[in-house]
CSV table of C-alpha atoms in Angstrom, one decimal:
chain,number,residue,atom,x,y,z
A,1,MET,CA,140.3,96.8,108.6
A,2,ILE,CA,138.7,93.9,106.7
A,3,ILE,CA,135.2,93.6,108.2
A,4,GLU,CA,133.4,90.3,108.1
A,5,PRO,CA,130.0,89.2,109.6
A,6,ARG,CA,130.3,87.6,113.0
A,7,MET,CA,127.2,85.7,114.2
A,8,ARG,CA,126.1,85.1,117.7
A,9,GLY,CA,122.8,83.3,117.6
A,10,PHE,CA,120.3,85.4,115.7
A,11,ILE,CA,122.4,88.6,115.9
A,12,CYS,CA,125.3,89.8,113.8
A,13,THR,CA,127.9,91.5,116.1
A,14,THR,CA,129.6,93.4,113.3
A,15,SER,CA,128.4,95.7,110.6
A,16,HIS,CA,129.9,97.1,107.5
A,17,PRO,CA,130.0,100.9,107.0
A,18,LYS,CA,130.3,100.8,103.2
A,19,GLY,CA,127.5,98.2,102.9
A,20,CYS,CA,125.2,100.2,105.2
A,21,GLU,CA,126.0,103.3,103.1
A,22,GLN,CA,125.2,101.6,99.9
A,23,ASN,CA,121.9,100.3,101.4
A,24,VAL,CA,120.9,103.9,102.2
A,25,LYS,CA,121.9,105.1,98.8
A,26,ASN,CA,119.9,102.4,97.1
A,27,GLN,CA,116.8,103.4,99.2
A,28,ILE,CA,117.3,107.1,98.3
A,29,GLU,CA,117.5,106.2,94.6
A,30,TYR,CA,114.3,104.2,94.8
A,31,ILE,CA,112.5,107.1,96.4
A,32,LYS,CA,113.8,109.5,93.7
A,33,SER,CA,112.7,107.1,91.0
A,34,LYS,CA,109.1,107.2,92.2
A,35,GLY,CA,108.7,111.0,91.9
A,36,PRO,CA,107.8,113.7,94.4
A,37,ILE,CA,105.3,113.3,97.2
A,38,ASN,CA,103.4,116.3,98.4
A,39,GLY,CA,104.1,115.5,102.1
A,40,ALA,CA,105.3,117.0,105.3
A,41,LYS,CA,108.2,119.4,105.2
A,42,LYS,CA,109.4,119.2,108.9
A,43,VAL,CA,109.6,115.7,110.2
A,44,LEU,CA,110.5,114.0,113.4
A,45,VAL,CA,111.3,110.3,113.3
A,46,ILE,CA,111.5,108.5,116.6
A,47,GLY,CA,113.4,105.3,115.9
A,48,ALA,CA,115.0,106.6,112.7
A,49,SER,CA,118.1,104.4,112.1
A,50,THR,CA,116.9,101.1,110.7
A,51,GLY,CA,113.9,99.4,109.1
A,52,PHE,CA,110.6,101.3,108.7
A,53,GLY,CA,111.9,104.3,110.7
A,54,LEU,CA,114.9,104.8,108.4
A,55,ALA,CA,112.7,104.3,105.4
A,56,SER,CA,110.4,106.9,106.7
A,57,ARG,CA,113.2,109.4,107.1
A,58,ILE,CA,114.5,108.7,103.6
A,59,THR,CA,111.0,109.0,102.1
A,60,SER,CA,110.3,112.3,103.9
A,61,ALA,CA,113.6,113.8,102.9
A,62,PHE,CA,114.0,112.6,99.3
A,63,GLY,CA,110.3,112.3,98.4
A,64,SER,CA,109.1,115.5,100.0
A,65,ASN,CA,112.3,117.5,100.4
A,66,ALA,CA,111.6,117.5,104.2
A,67,GLY,CA,114.0,118.6,106.9
A,68,THR,CA,114.3,115.7,109.3
A,69,ILE,CA,115.3,115.1,112.9
A,70,GLY,CA,116.1,111.5,113.7
A,71,VAL,CA,116.2,110.0,117.2
A,72,PHE,CA,117.7,106.6,117.8
A,73,PHE,CA,119.9,104.6,120.2
A,74,GLU,CA,122.9,103.2,118.4
A,75,LYS,CA,126.4,102.1,119.4
A,76,PRO,CA,129.1,104.4,117.9
A,77,PRO,CA,132.3,102.9,116.5
A,78,THR,CA,135.6,102.7,118.3
A,79,GLU,CA,139.0,101.9,116.7
A,80,GLY,CA,139.0,98.2,115.9
A,81,LYS,CA,135.2,97.8,116.6
A,82,THR,CA,132.4,98.5,114.3
A,83,ALA,CA,129.4,100.6,115.2
A,84,SER,CA,125.9,99.1,115.2
A,85,PRO,CA,124.4,99.2,111.7
A,86,GLY,CA,121.9,102.0,112.6
A,87,TRP,CA,124.9,104.3,113.3
A,88,TYR,CA,126.3,103.8,109.8
A,89,ASN,CA,122.9,104.1,108.2
A,90,SER,CA,122.3,107.4,110.0
A,91,ALA,CA,125.8,108.7,109.0
A,92,ALA,CA,125.1,107.8,105.4
A,93,PHE,CA,121.7,109.4,105.5
A,94,GLU,CA,122.9,112.7,106.9
A,95,ALA,CA,125.7,112.9,104.4
A,96,GLU,CA,123.4,112.3,101.5
A,97,ALA,CA,120.8,114.7,102.9
A,98,HIS,CA,123.3,117.5,103.4
A,99,LYS,CA,124.7,116.9,99.8
A,100,ALA,CA,121.2,117.4,98.6
A,101,GLY,CA,120.8,120.7,100.6
A,102,LEU,CA,118.4,119.2,103.1
A,103,TYR,CA,118.3,119.9,106.8
A,104,ALA,CA,119.1,116.7,108.8
A,105,LYS,CA,120.2,116.4,112.4
A,106,SER,CA,120.3,113.4,114.7
A,107,ILE,CA,120.1,112.6,118.4
A,108,ASN,CA,121.6,109.4,119.8
A,109,GLY,CA,120.1,108.3,123.1
A,110,ASP,CA,117.3,106.6,124.9
A,111,ALA,CA,114.1,107.9,123.3
A,112,PHE,CA,112.1,106.6,126.3
A,113,SER,CA,114.0,109.1,128.6
A,114,ASN,CA,112.9,112.6,129.5
A,115,GLU,CA,116.4,113.8,128.8
A,116,VAL,CA,116.3,112.8,125.1
A,117,LYS,CA,112.7,114.2,124.8
A,118,GLN,CA,113.9,117.5,126.1
A,119,GLN,CA,117.0,117.5,123.9
A,120,THR,CA,114.8,116.9,120.9
A,121,LEU,CA,112.2,119.5,121.8
A,122,ALA,CA,115.0,122.1,122.2
A,123,LEU,CA,116.4,121.2,118.7
A,124,ILE,CA,113.0,121.5,117.1
A,125,LYS,CA,112.4,124.8,118.8
A,126,GLU,CA,115.8,126.2,117.7
A,127,ASP,CA,115.9,124.8,114.1
A,128,LEU,CA,112.5,124.0,112.8
A,129,GLY,CA,110.0,125.9,115.0
A,130,GLN,CA,107.3,123.2,114.6
A,131,VAL,CA,107.0,119.7,113.0
A,132,ASP,CA,104.1,118.6,110.8
A,133,LEU,CA,104.8,114.8,110.8
A,134,ILE,CA,106.0,112.6,113.7
A,135,ILE,CA,106.8,109.0,112.9
A,136,TYR,CA,107.0,106.7,115.9
A,137,SER,CA,109.0,103.6,115.0
A,138,LEU,CA,110.7,102.4,118.2
A,139,ALA,CA,111.7,98.8,118.5
A,140,SER,CA,113.3,98.0,121.8
A,141,PRO,CA,113.1,94.9,124.1
A,142,VAL,CA,113.4,97.1,127.3
A,143,ARG,CA,112.2,100.4,128.6
A,144,MET,CA,113.3,102.3,131.7
A,145,HIS,CA,110.1,104.1,132.7
A,146,PRO,CA,110.9,107.8,132.9
A,147,VAL,CA,108.5,108.4,135.8
A,148,THR,CA,108.7,105.3,138.0
A,149,GLY,CA,112.3,104.3,137.2
A,150,VAL,CA,111.1,100.7,136.7
A,151,LEU,CA,112.9,98.7,134.0
A,152,HIS,CA,110.3,96.8,131.9
A,153,ARG,CA,111.2,93.9,129.7
A,154,SER,CA,109.0,92.7,126.9
A,155,THR,CA,108.3,89.0,126.2
A,156,LEU,CA,107.1,87.2,123.2
A,157,LYS,CA,104.8,84.5,124.7
A,158,PRO,CA,101.4,83.1,124.1
A,159,ILE,CA,98.6,83.7,126.5
A,160,GLY,CA,96.8,80.9,128.3
A,161,GLY,CA,98.5,77.9,126.8
A,162,THR,CA,101.7,76.5,125.3
A,163,PHE,CA,102.2,77.2,121.6
A,164,THR,CA,103.8,74.5,119.4
A,165,ASN,CA,104.5,74.9,115.7
A,166,LYS,CA,107.2,74.8,113.1
A,167,THR,CA,110.1,77.1,112.9
A,168,VAL,CA,113.3,77.3,110.9
A,169,ASP,CA,116.9,78.1,111.8
A,170,PHE,CA,117.5,80.4,108.8
A,171,HIS,CA,121.3,79.9,109.0
A,172,SER,CA,121.2,76.1,108.6
A,173,GLY,CA,117.8,75.8,106.9
A,174,LYS,CA,116.7,73.2,109.5
A,175,VAL,CA,112.9,73.0,110.0
A,176,SER,CA,112.0,71.9,113.5
A,177,GLU,CA,109.1,72.0,116.0
A,178,ILE,CA,109.3,74.5,118.8
A,179,SER,CA,107.2,75.0,121.9
A,180,ILE,CA,106.8,78.3,123.7
A,181,GLU,CA,105.5,78.3,127.3
A,182,PRO,CA,102.6,80.8,128.1
A,183,CYS,CA,103.2,84.1,129.8
A,184,SER,CA,103.0,84.4,133.5
A,185,GLY,CA,103.2,87.1,136.2
A,186,ASP,CA,103.6,90.6,134.9
A,187,ASP,CA,104.6,89.5,131.4
A,188,ILE,CA,101.6,91.2,129.7
A,189,GLU,CA,101.9,94.5,131.6
A,190,ASN,CA,105.6,94.7,131.1
A,191,THR,CA,105.3,94.1,127.3
A,192,ILE,CA,102.6,96.7,127.1
A,193,ALA,CA,104.9,99.1,129.0
A,194,VAL,CA,107.7,98.6,126.5
A,195,MET,CA,105.8,98.2,123.2
A,196,GLY,CA,102.4,99.8,123.8
A,197,GLY,CA,101.4,103.4,123.2
A,198,GLU,CA,102.3,105.2,126.4
A,199,ASP,CA,105.7,106.5,125.2
A,200,TRP,CA,104.2,107.6,121.9
A,201,ALA,CA,101.6,109.6,123.8
A,202,MET,CA,104.3,111.1,126.0
A,203,TRP,CA,106.2,112.3,123.0
A,204,ILE,CA,103.1,113.9,121.5
A,205,ASP,CA,102.1,115.5,124.8
A,206,ALA,CA,105.6,116.9,125.2
A,207,LEU,CA,105.5,118.4,121.7
A,208,LYS,CA,102.1,119.8,122.2
A,209,ALA,CA,102.9,121.4,125.5
A,210,GLU,CA,105.7,123.3,123.9
A,211,ASN,CA,103.6,124.4,120.9
A,212,LEU,CA,105.9,122.4,118.6
A,213,LEU,CA,103.1,120.8,116.5
A,214,ALA,CA,102.2,122.6,113.4
A,215,PRO,CA,98.5,123.0,112.6
A,216,GLY,CA,97.2,119.8,110.9
A,217,ALA,CA,100.2,117.8,112.2
A,218,THR,CA,100.0,114.0,111.7
A,219,THR,CA,101.6,111.3,113.7
A,220,VAL,CA,101.9,107.7,112.6
A,221,ALA,CA,103.1,104.6,114.6
A,222,TYR,CA,103.8,101.2,113.0
A,223,SER,CA,102.2,97.9,113.9
A,224,TYR,CA,101.8,94.4,112.6
A,225,ILE,CA,98.9,91.9,112.6
A,226,GLY,CA,100.0,88.9,110.5
A,227,PRO,CA,98.2,85.7,109.6
A,228,SER,CA,96.3,83.0,111.6
A,229,LEU,CA,99.5,80.9,111.4
A,230,THR,CA,101.4,83.2,113.8
A,231,GLU,CA,98.5,84.8,115.8
A,232,ALA,CA,98.8,82.6,118.9
A,233,VAL,CA,102.4,83.7,119.5
A,234,TYR,CA,102.1,87.2,118.0
A,235,ARG,CA,98.7,89.0,117.7
A,236,LYS,CA,97.0,87.0,120.4
A,237,GLY,CA,100.1,86.8,122.6
A,238,THR,CA,101.8,89.3,124.8
A,239,ILE,CA,103.0,91.4,121.9
A,240,GLY,CA,99.5,91.5,120.5
A,241,ARG,CA,98.3,93.1,123.8
A,242,ALA,CA,100.9,95.7,123.4
A,243,LYS,CA,99.8,96.4,119.8
A,244,ASP,CA,96.2,96.6,120.9
A,245,HIS,CA,97.3,99.3,123.4
A,246,LEU,CA,99.3,101.1,120.7
A,247,GLU,CA,96.3,101.1,118.4
A,248,ALA,CA,93.9,102.4,121.1
A,249,THR,CA,96.5,105.1,121.9
A,250,ALA,CA,96.1,106.4,118.3
A,251,PHE,CA,92.5,107.4,119.1
A,252,ALA,CA,93.4,109.1,122.4
A,253,ILE,CA,96.2,111.1,120.6
A,254,ALA,CA,93.8,112.0,117.7
A,255,ASP,CA,91.4,113.4,120.3
A,256,SER,CA,94.2,115.4,122.0
A,257,LEU,CA,95.2,116.9,118.6
A,258,ALA,CA,91.6,117.9,117.5
A,259,ALA,CA,92.2,121.5,118.5
A,260,ILE,CA,95.0,121.9,115.9
A,261,ASP,CA,93.2,119.7,113.3
A,262,GLY,CA,95.9,117.0,113.9
A,263,LYS,CA,95.6,113.3,113.2
A,264,ALA,CA,97.0,110.1,114.6
A,265,PHE,CA,97.2,106.8,112.8
A,266,VAL,CA,98.6,103.3,113.3
A,267,SER,CA,99.9,101.8,110.0
A,268,VAL,CA,99.8,98.1,109.9
A,269,ASN,CA,102.8,97.1,107.8
A,270,LYS,CA,104.0,93.9,106.1
A,271,ALA,CA,106.1,91.1,107.6
A,272,LEU,CA,109.8,91.9,106.9
A,273,VAL,CA,113.2,90.6,107.9
A,274,THR,CA,114.4,92.7,110.9
A,275,GLN,CA,116.7,92.0,113.8
A,276,ALA,CA,113.7,91.6,116.0
A,277,SER,CA,111.7,89.3,113.7
A,278,SER,CA,114.6,87.0,113.1
A,279,ALA,CA,114.6,86.0,116.8
A,280,ILE,CA,110.8,85.3,116.9
A,281,PRO,CA,110.1,81.6,116.5
A,282,VAL,CA,107.8,80.7,113.5
A,283,ILE,CA,108.2,84.1,111.9
A,284,PRO,CA,111.4,83.3,109.8
A,285,LEU,CA,109.6,80.2,108.3
A,286,TYR,CA,106.5,82.2,107.6
A,287,ILE,CA,108.5,85.1,105.9
A,288,SER,CA,110.6,82.7,103.8
A,289,LEU,CA,107.3,81.1,102.4
A,290,LEU,CA,105.6,84.5,102.1
A,291,TYR,CA,108.6,86.0,100.2
A,292,LYS,CA,108.6,83.2,97.7
A,293,ILE,CA,104.9,83.7,96.9
A,294,MET,CA,105.0,87.5,96.8
A,295,LYS,CA,108.0,87.6,94.6
A,296,GLU,CA,106.4,85.1,92.2
A,297,GLU,CA,103.3,87.3,92.1
A,298,GLY,CA,105.4,90.5,91.6
A,299,ILE,CA,104.0,92.1,94.7
A,300,HIS,CA,107.0,91.8,97.1
A,301,GLU,CA,108.0,94.9,99.0
A,302,GLY,CA,110.8,95.8,101.4
A,303,CYS,CA,110.8,98.6,104.0
A,304,ILE,CA,111.4,101.4,101.5
A,305,GLU,CA,108.7,100.2,99.1
A,306,GLN,CA,106.2,99.9,101.9
A,307,ILE,CA,106.8,103.4,103.3
A,308,GLN,CA,106.8,105.0,99.8
A,309,ARG,CA,103.4,103.5,99.2
A,310,LEU,CA,102.2,104.5,102.6
A,311,TYR,CA,103.1,108.1,101.9
A,312,GLN,CA,102.1,108.2,98.2
A,313,GLU,CA,98.9,106.2,98.3
A,314,ARG,CA,97.6,106.7,101.9
A,315,LEU,CA,98.9,109.7,103.8
A,316,TYR,CA,99.4,112.3,101.1
A,317,THR,CA,96.8,111.8,98.3
A,318,GLY,CA,94.9,115.0,99.0
A,319,ASN,CA,91.9,112.9,100.2
A,320,GLU,CA,90.9,111.5,103.5
A,321,VAL,CA,93.3,108.8,104.7
A,322,PRO,CA,91.6,105.3,104.1
A,323,VAL,CA,91.4,103.1,107.2
A,324,ASP,CA,89.9,99.8,108.1
A,325,GLU,CA,87.0,99.2,110.5
A,326,LYS,CA,89.3,99.7,113.5
A,327,GLY,CA,90.7,103.0,112.2
A,328,ARG,CA,94.1,101.5,111.0
A,329,ILE,CA,95.9,102.2,107.8
A,330,ARG,CA,96.5,98.8,106.1
A,331,ILE,CA,99.7,98.7,104.1
A,332,ASP,CA,99.9,95.0,104.7
A,333,ASP,CA,97.1,94.6,102.1
A,334,LEU,CA,99.2,92.7,99.6
A,335,GLU,CA,100.6,90.3,102.2
A,336,MET,CA,97.1,89.6,103.6
A,337,ARG,CA,95.5,89.0,100.2
A,338,PRO,CA,93.4,85.7,100.6
A,339,ASP,CA,95.1,84.0,97.6
A,340,VAL,CA,98.6,84.8,99.1
A,341,GLN,CA,97.6,83.5,102.5
A,342,GLU,CA,96.0,80.4,101.1
A,343,LYS,CA,99.3,79.5,99.3
A,344,VAL,CA,101.4,80.2,102.4
A,345,ALA,CA,99.1,77.9,104.5
A,346,LYS,CA,99.4,75.1,101.9
A,347,LEU,CA,103.2,75.4,101.8
A,348,TRP,CA,103.4,75.6,105.6
A,349,ILE,CA,102.0,72.1,105.8
A,350,GLU,CA,104.5,70.8,103.3
A,351,ALA,CA,107.6,72.6,104.6
A,352,VAL,CA,110.4,70.4,105.9
A,353,THR,CA,114.2,70.8,106.0
A,354,GLU,CA,114.6,68.9,102.7
A,355,ASN,CA,112.3,71.0,100.6
A,356,LEU,CA,112.4,74.5,102.1
A,357,SER,CA,115.1,75.8,99.8
A,358,GLU,CA,112.7,75.0,96.9
A,359,ILE,CA,109.3,75.9,98.2
A,360,GLY,CA,110.5,78.9,100.3
A,361,ASP,CA,112.8,81.8,99.8
A,362,LEU,CA,115.4,81.0,102.4
A,363,ALA,CA,118.2,82.5,100.3
A,364,GLY,CA,116.2,85.8,100.1
A,365,TYR,CA,115.6,85.7,103.8
A,366,ARG,CA,119.3,85.3,104.5
A,367,LYS,CA,120.3,88.0,102.1
A,368,ASP,CA,117.9,90.5,103.7
A,369,PHE,CA,119.2,89.5,107.1
A,370,TYR,CA,122.9,90.1,106.1
A,371,ASN,CA,121.8,93.3,104.4
A,372,LEU,CA,120.6,94.7,107.7
A,373,PHE,CA,124.2,94.7,108.9
A,374,GLY,CA,125.6,96.0,105.6
A,375,PHE,CA,126.8,92.6,104.3
A,376,ASP,CA,126.0,90.9,101.0
A,377,VAL,CA,125.1,94.2,99.4
A,378,GLU,CA,125.8,94.4,95.7
A,379,GLY,CA,128.5,96.8,94.5
A,380,VAL,CA,130.5,96.7,97.8
A,381,ASP,CA,134.1,95.3,97.8
A,382,TYR,CA,134.2,93.3,101.1
A,383,LYS,CA,137.8,92.3,100.5
A,384,ALA,CA,138.9,96.0,100.7
A,385,ASP,CA,140.0,97.8,103.9
A,386,ALA,CA,137.1,99.7,105.4
A,387,ASN,CA,137.4,102.5,107.9
A,388,GLU,CA,135.2,101.5,110.9
A,389,VAL,CA,135.3,104.9,112.5
A,390,VAL,CA,132.6,106.9,110.7
A,391,ASN,CA,131.1,110.0,112.3
A,392,ILE,CA,127.5,111.3,112.1
A,393,GLU,CA,127.9,114.9,111.0
A,394,SER,CA,125.4,116.4,113.4
A,395,ILE,CA,126.6,114.3,116.4
A,396,ALA,CA,130.4,114.4,115.8
């Protein structure tokens, strides 16, 4: 079938298998071009199919020749209907890993559930024995709590007052003002339940209880801080409370791993175009301005560049991992450079519909968004028939 992007609000409801495959191959080639990383050899990635999680799996496999198990929750294809992009990404990753002689298996299911945890533990026990790196990169708006059975929904809201600022519809390029009402009721608690550190700790506890963590094992979860422009709705809002909880959890996990000389970190990463960030008011405008500046400065990074640098320059240098005053790895250092943020703040004041295409990188934002779904990828013939039914080797 000929597969074209179909939009519904901030979501693309189709994805292109060949485009996703090419995206994965491009990331693999980037990692190979940067040389070997003396990193972990047996890696579990929880949330492995898109964004930072996918980049982590690729970096582990093709930077460190690691065997990887990836856990994700993606929609498989059916005849006449495309899969979600993470399915095609994972299929392409496994195929390339197997071609390279690397171990790679995947589990598709709800990572919050006890069932998927047990399935993953069984696979590690059977195939790898132990793991020495656990990446936690889940991004989900809802979580069914495995103990209470309560369905928690996260919210993106300010705390204590209405937030009003600029945003952009990245499809049309229209800059407008938006107001977001403050959180109420159980919004904070629900957001922490979904996006905080409880599930990360549950994974580590389960692995530890079954003696599946190698001596010196490291676990890393991903977070974001961002600039003062977005902090009212992000870092000082409901999501910020969840991120605070995630970061506090790192210390608790590190304490629990002390007996095996294990370590736990939160890595604060750069703002990037993701399915989630595209739906967050204010963020698309901020990213389009940020991209323009960082590209002009020659310091722009996507997911794969970020994670390669995290591994090469932070986690696996042979020295102690450098952290900030709150114990966090900062790989958002280039984004948060004072000169970069000063330029963003100046452009923010100037930004209107009429000039955004000049002062911002809206075209780059759109391209990155379509790339998420396998569209607008160079070297792919989108007029050719594509087989939408693609299997993941270890799941088929």
